[in-house]
Amino acid sequence: MGYDRTIRVDTDFPTTVATVREALAAQGFGVLTEIDVTATLKAKLGEEMEDYLILGACNPPLAHRALDVDRSIGLLLPCNVVVRRDGEQTVVQALDPATMVTLTGMPALEPIAADAGARLDAALASLSR
C-alpha cells in the first residue's frame, strides 16, 4: 500500500521549502510544526545527512471534520509534508490522507480524506509549474 504523494523538483532546498509553504497556504493549510531532521540528528547524534525537513500541515476545517468523526484521528494529524534533498533534486512528499481511512476503517472519513487529498495534489502540482 502506498502512503505518500511525491514530486521531485529541480529547485534548491531553501527555495523549495518557501514554495511549499506558499502552496500549502494557498490550499488552506497552515504549518503547525517544523522538524529540521538534519539539524536534530547533527545536534543529538553527531550524524550528517542531506537537508530534510518535516512540516506538520493542518487545514483547520478538515481537521475539525475528521475529529468530529473520530476523536482518536488526532494521532494521524497534522498531515506531514517532507521536503528533502536527493542528489540534484529536491523531493516533496505528503502523507496520503486516504491512509486515515485505511488505518481506521471508517468510511465516514472518506470525503474528508478526498478533500484533503485534492488540496494536497493541487499544492504539489503548483510546485512543478
mmCIF file of N, CA and C in Angstrom:
data_model
loop_
_atom_site.group_PDB
_atom_site.id
_atom_site.type_symbol
_atom_site.label_atom_id
_atom_site.label_comp_id
_atom_site.label_asym_id
_atom_site.label_seq_id
_atom_site.Cartn_x
_atom_site.Cartn_y
_atom_site.Cartn_z
ATOM 1 N N MET A 1 0.844 -1.180 0.000
ATOM 2 C CA MET A 1 0.000 0.000 0.000
ATOM 3 C C MET A 1 0.892 1.247 0.000
ATOM 4 N N GLY A 2 0.681 2.129 -0.963
ATOM 5 C CA GLY A 2 1.385 3.401 -0.970
ATOM 6 C C GLY A 2 0.775 4.336 0.059
ATOM 7 N N TYR A 3 1.581 5.161 0.647
ATOM 8 C CA TYR A 3 1.072 6.078 1.657
ATOM 9 C C TYR A 3 1.547 7.506 1.442
ATOM 10 N N ASP A 4 2.096 7.784 0.262
ATOM 11 C CA ASP A 4 2.622 9.121 0.014
ATOM 12 C C ASP A 4 2.203 9.651 -1.345
ATOM 13 N N ARG A 5 2.339 10.953 -1.455
ATOM 14 C CA ARG A 5 2.177 11.669 -2.722
ATOM 15 C C ARG A 5 3.489 12.409 -2.878
ATOM 16 N N THR A 6 4.222 12.112 -3.934
ATOM 17 C CA THR A 6 5.601 12.584 -4.071
ATOM 18 C C THR A 6 5.834 13.261 -5.401
ATOM 19 N N ILE A 7 6.576 14.370 -5.347
ATOM 20 C CA ILE A 7 7.059 15.005 -6.577
ATOM 21 C C ILE A 7 8.532 15.335 -6.375
ATOM 22 N N ARG A 8 9.218 15.526 -7.487
ATOM 23 C CA ARG A 8 10.618 15.951 -7.483
ATOM 24 C C ARG A 8 10.694 17.250 -8.257
ATOM 25 N N VAL A 9 11.467 18.184 -7.727
ATOM 26 C CA VAL A 9 11.642 19.470 -8.396
ATOM 27 C C VAL A 9 13.133 19.769 -8.526
ATOM 28 N N ASP A 10 13.454 20.638 -9.466
ATOM 29 C CA ASP A 10 14.848 20.977 -9.727
ATOM 30 C C ASP A 10 15.293 22.260 -9.031
ATOM 31 N N THR A 11 14.518 22.720 -8.063
ATOM 32 C CA THR A 11 14.890 23.938 -7.341
ATOM 33 C C THR A 11 15.682 23.565 -6.087
ATOM 34 N N ASP A 12 16.451 24.518 -5.595
ATOM 35 C CA ASP A 12 17.256 24.261 -4.409
ATOM 36 C C ASP A 12 16.361 24.097 -3.182
ATOM 37 N N PHE A 13 16.944 23.582 -2.122
ATOM 38 C CA PHE A 13 16.184 23.255 -0.913
ATOM 39 C C PHE A 13 15.486 24.466 -0.285
ATOM 40 N N PRO A 14 16.208 25.577 0.003
ATOM 41 C CA PRO A 14 15.517 26.718 0.643
ATOM 42 C C PRO A 14 14.381 27.290 -0.209
ATOM 43 N N THR A 15 14.586 27.362 -1.509
ATOM 44 C CA THR A 15 13.542 27.862 -2.400
ATOM 45 C C THR A 15 12.335 26.938 -2.377
ATOM 46 N N THR A 16 12.600 25.638 -2.405
ATOM 47 C CA THR A 16 11.507 24.666 -2.387
ATOM 48 C C THR A 16 10.720 24.749 -1.086
ATOM 49 N N VAL A 17 11.404 24.874 0.039
ATOM 50 C CA VAL A 17 10.711 24.977 1.332
ATOM 51 C C VAL A 17 9.775 26.188 1.323
ATOM 52 N N ALA A 18 10.265 27.325 0.857
ATOM 53 C CA ALA A 18 9.436 28.538 0.809
ATOM 54 C C ALA A 18 8.242 28.338 -0.119
ATOM 55 N N THR A 19 8.476 27.718 -1.255
ATOM 56 C CA THR A 19 7.402 27.494 -2.233
ATOM 57 C C THR A 19 6.370 26.503 -1.693
ATOM 58 N N VAL A 20 6.825 25.486 -0.977
ATOM 59 C CA VAL A 20 5.906 24.517 -0.380
ATOM 60 C C VAL A 20 5.007 25.210 0.636
ATOM 61 N N ARG A 21 5.586 26.055 1.464
ATOM 62 C CA ARG A 21 4.784 26.786 2.454
ATOM 63 C C ARG A 21 3.698 27.616 1.760
ATOM 64 N N GLU A 22 4.073 28.309 0.695
ATOM 65 C CA GLU A 22 3.104 29.127 -0.045
ATOM 66 C C GLU A 22 2.026 28.261 -0.684
ATOM 67 N N ALA A 23 2.431 27.135 -1.268
ATOM 68 C CA ALA A 23 1.477 26.247 -1.931
ATOM 69 C C ALA A 23 0.497 25.651 -0.928
ATOM 70 N N LEU A 24 0.998 25.269 0.235
ATOM 71 C CA LEU A 24 0.104 24.747 1.277
ATOM 72 C C LEU A 24 -0.868 25.824 1.748
ATOM 73 N N ALA A 25 -0.372 27.027 1.967
ATOM 74 C CA ALA A 25 -1.225 28.134 2.409
ATOM 75 C C ALA A 25 -2.322 28.422 1.390
ATOM 76 N N ALA A 26 -1.988 28.354 0.113
ATOM 77 C CA ALA A 26 -2.966 28.611 -0.946
ATOM 78 C C ALA A 26 -4.102 27.584 -0.925
ATOM 79 N N GLN A 27 -3.841 26.418 -0.334
ATOM 80 C CA GLN A 27 -4.856 25.363 -0.243
ATOM 81 C C GLN A 27 -5.480 25.267 1.150
ATOM 82 N N GLY A 28 -5.227 26.290 1.983
ATOM 83 C CA GLY A 28 -5.860 26.348 3.291
ATOM 84 C C GLY A 28 -5.117 25.636 4.411
ATOM 85 N N PHE A 29 -3.874 25.232 4.153
ATOM 86 C CA PHE A 29 -3.088 24.555 5.175
ATOM 87 C C PHE A 29 -2.132 25.536 5.846
ATOM 88 N N GLY A 30 -2.078 25.471 7.150
ATOM 89 C CA GLY A 30 -1.067 26.196 7.902
ATOM 90 C C GLY A 30 -0.029 25.202 8.387
ATOM 91 N N VAL A 31 1.177 25.669 8.617
ATOM 92 C CA VAL A 31 2.225 24.795 9.142
ATOM 93 C C VAL A 31 2.254 24.972 10.661
ATOM 94 N N LEU A 32 1.865 23.929 11.375
ATOM 95 C CA LEU A 32 1.803 23.961 12.831
ATOM 96 C C LEU A 32 3.126 23.580 13.479
ATOM 97 N N THR A 33 3.834 22.667 12.833
ATOM 98 C CA THR A 33 5.103 22.195 13.379
ATOM 99 C C THR A 33 6.148 22.134 12.279
ATOM 100 N N GLU A 34 7.391 22.204 12.706
ATOM 101 C CA GLU A 34 8.503 22.093 11.772
ATOM 102 C C GLU A 34 9.623 21.344 12.480
ATOM 103 N N ILE A 35 10.084 20.270 11.871
ATOM 104 C CA ILE A 35 11.176 19.484 12.438
ATOM 105 C C ILE A 35 12.320 19.483 11.441
ATOM 106 N N ASP A 36 13.426 20.091 11.814
ATOM 107 C CA ASP A 36 14.630 20.080 10.996
ATOM 108 C C ASP A 36 15.396 18.812 11.373
ATOM 109 N N VAL A 37 15.137 17.750 10.630
ATOM 110 C CA VAL A 37 15.729 16.447 10.937
ATOM 111 C C VAL A 37 17.246 16.512 10.814
ATOM 112 N N THR A 38 17.751 17.215 9.812
ATOM 113 C CA THR A 38 19.187 17.343 9.609
ATOM 114 C C THR A 38 19.865 17.938 10.844
ATOM 115 N N ALA A 39 19.349 19.057 11.319
ATOM 116 C CA ALA A 39 19.938 19.727 12.483
ATOM 117 C C ALA A 39 19.789 18.886 13.749
ATOM 118 N N THR A 40 18.647 18.224 13.896
ATOM 119 C CA THR A 40 18.402 17.415 15.087
ATOM 120 C C THR A 40 19.367 16.238 15.161
ATOM 121 N N LEU A 41 19.554 15.535 14.047
ATOM 122 C CA LEU A 41 20.463 14.391 14.048
ATOM 123 C C LEU A 41 21.906 14.824 14.264
ATOM 124 N N LYS A 42 22.255 15.976 13.729
ATOM 125 C CA LYS A 42 23.605 16.515 13.938
ATOM 126 C C LYS A 42 23.808 16.868 15.412
ATOM 127 N N ALA A 43 22.856 17.578 16.004
ATOM 128 C CA ALA A 43 22.988 18.026 17.389
ATOM 129 C C ALA A 43 22.918 16.871 18.387
ATOM 130 N N LYS A 44 22.025 15.918 18.151
ATOM 131 C CA LYS A 44 21.790 14.857 19.133
ATOM 132 C C LYS A 44 22.685 13.634 18.944
ATOM 133 N N LEU A 45 23.056 13.358 17.685
ATOM 134 C CA LEU A 45 23.816 12.139 17.406
ATOM 135 C C LEU A 45 25.161 12.388 16.729
ATOM 136 N N GLY A 46 25.388 13.636 16.303
ATOM 137 C CA GLY A 46 26.612 13.925 15.564
ATOM 138 C C GLY A 46 26.606 13.358 14.155
ATOM 139 N N GLU A 47 25.435 13.006 13.662
ATOM 140 C CA GLU A 47 25.297 12.396 12.331
ATOM 141 C C GLU A 47 25.012 13.449 11.277
ATOM 142 N N GLU A 48 25.583 13.250 10.104
ATOM 143 C CA GLU A 48 25.350 14.124 8.948
ATOM 144 C C GLU A 48 24.317 13.472 8.038
ATOM 145 N N MET A 49 23.469 14.277 7.463
ATOM 146 C CA MET A 49 22.541 13.791 6.431
ATOM 147 C C MET A 49 22.138 14.962 5.547
ATOM 148 N N GLU A 50 21.518 14.652 4.423
ATOM 149 C CA GLU A 50 21.065 15.684 3.493
ATOM 150 C C GLU A 50 20.004 16.563 4.145
ATOM 151 N N ASP A 51 19.730 17.705 3.528
ATOM 152 C CA ASP A 51 18.651 18.576 4.013
ATOM 153 C C ASP A 51 17.367 17.766 4.086
ATOM 154 N N TYR A 52 16.694 17.824 5.239
ATOM 155 C CA TYR A 52 15.483 17.042 5.461
ATOM 156 C C TYR A 52 14.630 17.776 6.484
ATOM 157 N N LEU A 53 13.444 18.199 6.068
ATOM 158 C CA LEU A 53 12.545 18.986 6.907
ATOM 159 C C LEU A 53 11.160 18.346 6.892
ATOM 160 N N ILE A 54 10.555 18.226 8.066
ATOM 161 C CA ILE A 54 9.185 17.735 8.163
ATOM 162 C C ILE A 54 8.294 18.895 8.594
ATOM 163 N N LEU A 55 7.294 19.199 7.774
ATOM 164 C CA LEU A 55 6.324 20.245 8.085
ATOM 165 C C LEU A 55 5.006 19.581 8.487
ATOM 166 N N GLY A 56 4.467 19.964 9.618
ATOM 167 C CA GLY A 56 3.166 19.460 10.062
ATOM 168 C C GLY A 56 2.090 20.404 9.570
ATOM 169 N N ALA A 57 1.424 20.034 8.473
ATOM 170 C CA ALA A 57 0.433 20.906 7.839
ATOM 171 C C ALA A 57 -0.974 20.571 8.321
ATOM 172 N N CYS A 58 -1.756 21.613 8.548
ATOM 173 C CA CYS A 58 -3.126 21.422 9.035
ATOM 174 C C CYS A 58 -4.083 22.364 8.315
ATOM 175 N N ASN A 59 -5.186 21.809 7.861
ATOM 176 C CA ASN A 59 -6.291 22.593 7.333
ATOM 177 C C ASN A 59 -7.366 22.521 8.417
ATOM 178 N N PRO A 60 -7.533 23.593 9.213
ATOM 179 C CA PRO A 60 -8.434 23.519 10.374
ATOM 180 C C PRO A 60 -9.841 22.997 10.085
ATOM 181 N N PRO A 61 -10.534 23.447 9.022
ATOM 182 C CA PRO A 61 -11.873 22.907 8.792
ATOM 183 C C PRO A 61 -11.871 21.394 8.541
ATOM 184 N N LEU A 62 -10.873 20.906 7.811
ATOM 185 C CA LEU A 62 -10.799 19.468 7.551
ATOM 186 C C LEU A 62 -10.456 18.705 8.834
ATOM 187 N N ALA A 63 -9.537 19.240 9.608
ATOM 188 C CA ALA A 63 -9.174 18.600 10.872
ATOM 189 C C ALA A 63 -10.395 18.524 11.797
ATOM 190 N N HIS A 64 -11.168 19.609 11.838
ATOM 191 C CA HIS A 64 -12.365 19.631 12.682
ATOM 192 C C HIS A 64 -13.360 18.565 12.240
ATOM 193 N N ARG A 65 -13.570 18.460 10.927
ATOM 194 C CA ARG A 65 -14.498 17.440 10.414
ATOM 195 C C ARG A 65 -14.013 16.039 10.772
ATOM 196 N N ALA A 66 -12.710 15.795 10.624
ATOM 197 C CA ALA A 66 -12.164 14.470 10.937
ATOM 198 C C ALA A 66 -12.283 14.164 12.430
ATOM 199 N N LEU A 67 -12.014 15.152 13.260
ATOM 200 C CA LEU A 67 -12.131 14.951 14.711
ATOM 201 C C LEU A 67 -13.570 14.721 15.139
ATOM 202 N N ASP A 68 -14.530 15.296 14.421
ATOM 203 C CA ASP A 68 -15.940 15.038 14.712
ATOM 204 C C ASP A 68 -16.314 13.583 14.425
ATOM 205 N N VAL A 69 -15.636 12.990 13.446
ATOM 206 C CA VAL A 69 -15.885 11.587 13.114
ATOM 207 C C VAL A 69 -15.221 10.678 14.142
ATOM 208 N N ASP A 70 -13.978 11.010 14.493
ATOM 209 C CA ASP A 70 -13.211 10.139 15.392
ATOM 210 C C ASP A 70 -12.194 10.972 16.160
ATOM 211 N N ARG A 71 -12.414 11.115 17.448
ATOM 212 C CA ARG A 71 -11.509 11.922 18.270
ATOM 213 C C ARG A 71 -10.082 11.364 18.255
ATOM 214 N N SER A 72 -9.915 10.076 18.053
ATOM 215 C CA SER A 72 -8.572 9.480 18.027
ATOM 216 C C SER A 72 -7.811 9.797 16.748
ATOM 217 N N ILE A 73 -8.482 10.384 15.761
ATOM 218 C CA ILE A 73 -7.823 10.688 14.488
ATOM 219 C C ILE A 73 -6.681 11.686 14.679
ATOM 220 N N GLY A 74 -6.685 12.377 15.805
ATOM 221 C CA GLY A 74 -5.592 13.284 16.114
ATOM 222 C C GLY A 74 -4.239 12.590 16.124
ATOM 223 N N LEU A 75 -4.237 11.281 16.307
ATOM 224 C CA LEU A 75 -2.988 10.519 16.231
ATOM 225 C C LEU A 75 -2.375 10.586 14.832
ATOM 226 N N LEU A 76 -3.209 10.850 13.838
ATOM 227 C CA LEU A 76 -2.736 10.911 12.453
ATOM 228 C C LEU A 76 -2.648 12.343 11.932
ATOM 229 N N LEU A 77 -2.854 13.311 12.799
ATOM 230 C CA LEU A 77 -2.787 14.717 12.406
ATOM 231 C C LEU A 77 -1.573 15.361 13.058
ATOM 232 N N PRO A 78 -1.021 16.419 12.528
ATOM 233 C CA PRO A 78 -1.350 17.022 11.240
ATOM 234 C C PRO A 78 -0.803 16.178 10.094
ATOM 235 N N CYS A 79 -1.063 16.605 8.894
ATOM 236 C CA CYS A 79 -0.577 15.913 7.706
ATOM 237 C C CYS A 79 0.903 16.275 7.522
ATOM 238 N N ASN A 80 1.752 15.288 7.607
ATOM 239 C CA ASN A 80 3.182 15.557 7.443
ATOM 240 C C ASN A 80 3.549 15.744 5.983
ATOM 241 N N VAL A 81 4.334 16.776 5.760
ATOM 242 C CA VAL A 81 4.887 17.064 4.433
ATOM 243 C C VAL A 81 6.403 17.107 4.601
ATOM 244 N N VAL A 82 7.093 16.286 3.835
ATOM 245 C CA VAL A 82 8.553 16.209 3.915
ATOM 246 C C VAL A 82 9.150 16.931 2.719
ATOM 247 N N VAL A 83 10.149 17.752 2.998
ATOM 248 C CA VAL A 83 10.950 18.368 1.945
ATOM 249 C C VAL A 83 12.369 17.888 2.211
ATOM 250 N N ARG A 84 12.968 17.220 1.201
ATOM 251 C CA ARG A 84 14.306 16.671 1.402
ATOM 252 C C ARG A 84 15.122 16.735 0.112
ATOM 253 N N ARG A 85 16.391 16.814 0.307
ATOM 254 C CA ARG A 85 17.306 16.862 -0.831
ATOM 255 C C ARG A 85 17.641 15.440 -1.239
ATOM 256 N N ASP A 86 17.643 15.172 -2.544
ATOM 257 C CA ASP A 86 18.022 13.867 -3.084
ATOM 258 C C ASP A 86 18.872 14.115 -4.320
ATOM 259 N N GLY A 87 20.180 14.127 -4.134
ATOM 260 C CA GLY A 87 21.085 14.417 -5.239
ATOM 261 C C GLY A 87 20.910 15.845 -5.706
ATOM 262 N N GLU A 88 20.660 16.003 -6.985
ATOM 263 C CA GLU A 88 20.490 17.329 -7.581
ATOM 264 C C GLU A 88 19.060 17.836 -7.503
ATOM 265 N N GLN A 89 18.167 17.034 -6.967
ATOM 266 C CA GLN A 89 16.758 17.417 -6.897
ATOM 267 C C GLN A 89 16.306 17.576 -5.452
ATOM 268 N N THR A 90 15.156 18.214 -5.301
ATOM 269 C CA THR A 90 14.501 18.297 -4.007
ATOM 270 C C THR A 90 13.198 17.511 -4.126
ATOM 271 N N VAL A 91 12.964 16.664 -3.148
ATOM 272 C CA VAL A 91 11.777 15.814 -3.130
ATOM 273 C C VAL A 91 10.779 16.421 -2.143
ATOM 274 N N VAL A 92 9.520 16.462 -2.557
ATOM 275 C CA VAL A 92 8.442 16.915 -1.672
ATOM 276 C C VAL A 92 7.455 15.756 -1.581
ATOM 277 N N GLN A 93 7.182 15.350 -0.342
ATOM 278 C CA GLN A 93 6.285 14.221 -0.107
ATOM 279 C C GLN A 93 5.230 14.625 0.915
ATOM 280 N N ALA A 94 4.006 14.207 0.650
ATOM 281 C CA ALA A 94 2.914 14.437 1.595
ATOM 282 C C ALA A 94 2.285 13.092 1.922
ATOM 283 N N LEU A 95 1.917 12.929 3.174
ATOM 284 C CA LEU A 95 1.203 11.724 3.565
ATOM 285 C C LEU A 95 -0.133 11.700 2.833
ATOM 286 N N ASP A 96 -0.460 10.589 2.206
ATOM 287 C CA ASP A 96 -1.741 10.446 1.510
ATOM 288 C C ASP A 96 -2.857 10.390 2.553
ATOM 289 N N PRO A 97 -3.782 11.359 2.540
ATOM 290 C CA PRO A 97 -4.855 11.361 3.538
ATOM 291 C C PRO A 97 -5.726 10.109 3.512
ATOM 292 N N ALA A 98 -5.730 9.373 2.395
ATOM 293 C CA ALA A 98 -6.506 8.128 2.338
ATOM 294 C C ALA A 98 -5.993 7.117 3.361
ATOM 295 N N THR A 99 -4.772 7.320 3.835
ATOM 296 C CA THR A 99 -4.206 6.454 4.868
ATOM 297 C C THR A 99 -5.081 6.466 6.122
ATOM 298 N N MET A 100 -5.702 7.627 6.413
ATOM 299 C CA MET A 100 -6.599 7.715 7.577
ATOM 300 C C MET A 100 -7.744 6.712 7.457
ATOM 301 N N VAL A 101 -8.288 6.627 6.262
ATOM 302 C CA VAL A 101 -9.420 5.733 6.034
ATOM 303 C C VAL A 101 -8.958 4.283 6.129
ATOM 304 N N THR A 102 -7.823 4.000 5.508
ATOM 305 C CA THR A 102 -7.298 2.637 5.527
ATOM 306 C C THR A 102 -6.984 2.177 6.944
ATOM 307 N N LEU A 103 -6.328 3.025 7.708
ATOM 308 C CA LEU A 103 -5.929 2.641 9.066
ATOM 309 C C LEU A 103 -7.106 2.525 10.027
ATOM 310 N N THR A 104 -8.094 3.397 9.875
ATOM 311 C CA THR A 104 -9.221 3.393 10.814
ATOM 312 C C THR A 104 -10.353 2.487 10.368
ATOM 313 N N GLY A 105 -10.468 2.269 9.060
ATOM 314 C CA GLY A 105 -11.598 1.500 8.546
ATOM 315 C C GLY A 105 -12.916 2.242 8.653
ATOM 316 N N MET A 106 -12.850 3.584 8.753
ATOM 317 C CA MET A 106 -14.054 4.397 8.920
ATOM 318 C C MET A 106 -14.441 5.079 7.613
ATOM 319 N N PRO A 107 -15.470 4.578 6.943
ATOM 320 C CA PRO A 107 -15.907 5.179 5.687
ATOM 321 C C PRO A 107 -16.308 6.649 5.833
ATOM 322 N N ALA A 108 -16.727 7.075 7.013
ATOM 323 C CA ALA A 108 -17.133 8.473 7.208
ATOM 324 C C ALA A 108 -15.967 9.439 6.990
ATOM 325 N N LEU A 109 -14.734 8.931 7.043
ATOM 326 C CA LEU A 109 -13.565 9.781 6.807
ATOM 327 C C LEU A 109 -13.233 9.932 5.316
ATOM 328 N N GLU A 110 -13.861 9.109 4.459
ATOM 329 C CA GLU A 110 -13.531 9.131 3.031
ATOM 330 C C GLU A 110 -13.693 10.504 2.379
ATOM 331 N N PRO A 111 -14.818 11.215 2.569
ATOM 332 C CA PRO A 111 -14.944 12.513 1.907
ATOM 333 C C PRO A 111 -13.934 13.541 2.437
ATOM 334 N N ILE A 112 -13.585 13.442 3.696
ATOM 335 C CA ILE A 112 -12.612 14.365 4.277
ATOM 336 C C ILE A 112 -11.234 14.084 3.690
ATOM 337 N N ALA A 113 -10.886 12.806 3.619
ATOM 338 C CA ALA A 113 -9.604 12.411 3.042
ATOM 339 C C ALA A 113 -9.532 12.798 1.561
ATOM 340 N N ALA A 114 -10.634 12.646 0.839
ATOM 341 C CA ALA A 114 -10.659 13.014 -0.578
ATOM 342 C C ALA A 114 -10.443 14.515 -0.751
ATOM 343 N N ASP A 115 -11.085 15.320 0.084
ATOM 344 C CA ASP A 115 -10.923 16.770 0.030
ATOM 345 C C ASP A 115 -9.474 17.146 0.349
ATOM 346 N N ALA A 116 -8.938 16.585 1.427
ATOM 347 C CA ALA A 116 -7.542 16.873 1.787
ATOM 348 C C ALA A 116 -6.597 16.429 0.685
ATOM 349 N N GLY A 117 -6.860 15.271 0.120
ATOM 350 C CA GLY A 117 -6.007 14.765 -0.961
ATOM 351 C C GLY A 117 -6.021 15.663 -2.181
ATOM 352 N N ALA A 118 -7.202 16.153 -2.543
ATOM 353 C CA ALA A 118 -7.307 17.060 -3.694
ATOM 354 C C ALA A 118 -6.538 18.348 -3.435
ATOM 355 N N ARG A 119 -6.617 18.848 -2.218
ATOM 356 C CA ARG A 119 -5.889 20.077 -1.874
ATOM 357 C C ARG A 119 -4.382 19.858 -1.886
ATOM 358 N N LEU A 120 -3.946 18.716 -1.346
ATOM 359 C CA LEU A 120 -2.514 18.417 -1.368
ATOM 360 C C LEU A 120 -2.025 18.202 -2.793
ATOM 361 N N ASP A 121 -2.828 17.532 -3.612
ATOM 362 C CA ASP A 121 -2.459 17.346 -5.023
ATOM 363 C C ASP A 121 -2.303 18.689 -5.721
ATOM 364 N N ALA A 122 -3.223 19.614 -5.460
ATOM 365 C CA ALA A 122 -3.134 20.949 -6.071
ATOM 366 C C ALA A 122 -1.874 21.673 -5.606
ATOM 367 N N ALA A 123 -1.578 21.561 -4.316
ATOM 368 C CA ALA A 123 -0.371 22.208 -3.791
ATOM 369 C C ALA A 123 0.880 21.628 -4.452
ATOM 370 N N LEU A 124 0.944 20.309 -4.534
ATOM 371 C CA LEU A 124 2.109 19.681 -5.162
ATOM 372 C C LEU A 124 2.201 20.005 -6.637
ATOM 373 N N ALA A 125 1.079 20.018 -7.315
ATOM 374 C CA ALA A 125 1.074 20.333 -8.750
ATOM 375 C C ALA A 125 1.579 21.739 -8.999
ATOM 376 N N SER A 126 1.286 22.662 -8.093
ATOM 377 C CA SER A 126 1.725 24.038 -8.293
ATOM 378 C C SER A 126 3.249 24.177 -8.166
ATOM 379 N N LEU A 127 3.894 23.219 -7.553
ATOM 380 C CA LEU A 127 5.351 23.278 -7.379
ATOM 381 C C LEU A 127 6.094 22.932 -8.659
ATOM 382 N N SER A 128 5.475 22.164 -9.515
ATOM 383 C CA SER A 128 6.163 21.702 -10.721
ATOM 384 C C SER A 128 5.867 22.553 -11.945
ATOM 385 N N ARG A 129 5.287 23.716 -11.724
ATOM 386 C CA ARG A 129 4.994 24.610 -12.849
ATOM 387 C C ARG A 129 6.158 25.526 -13.116
#
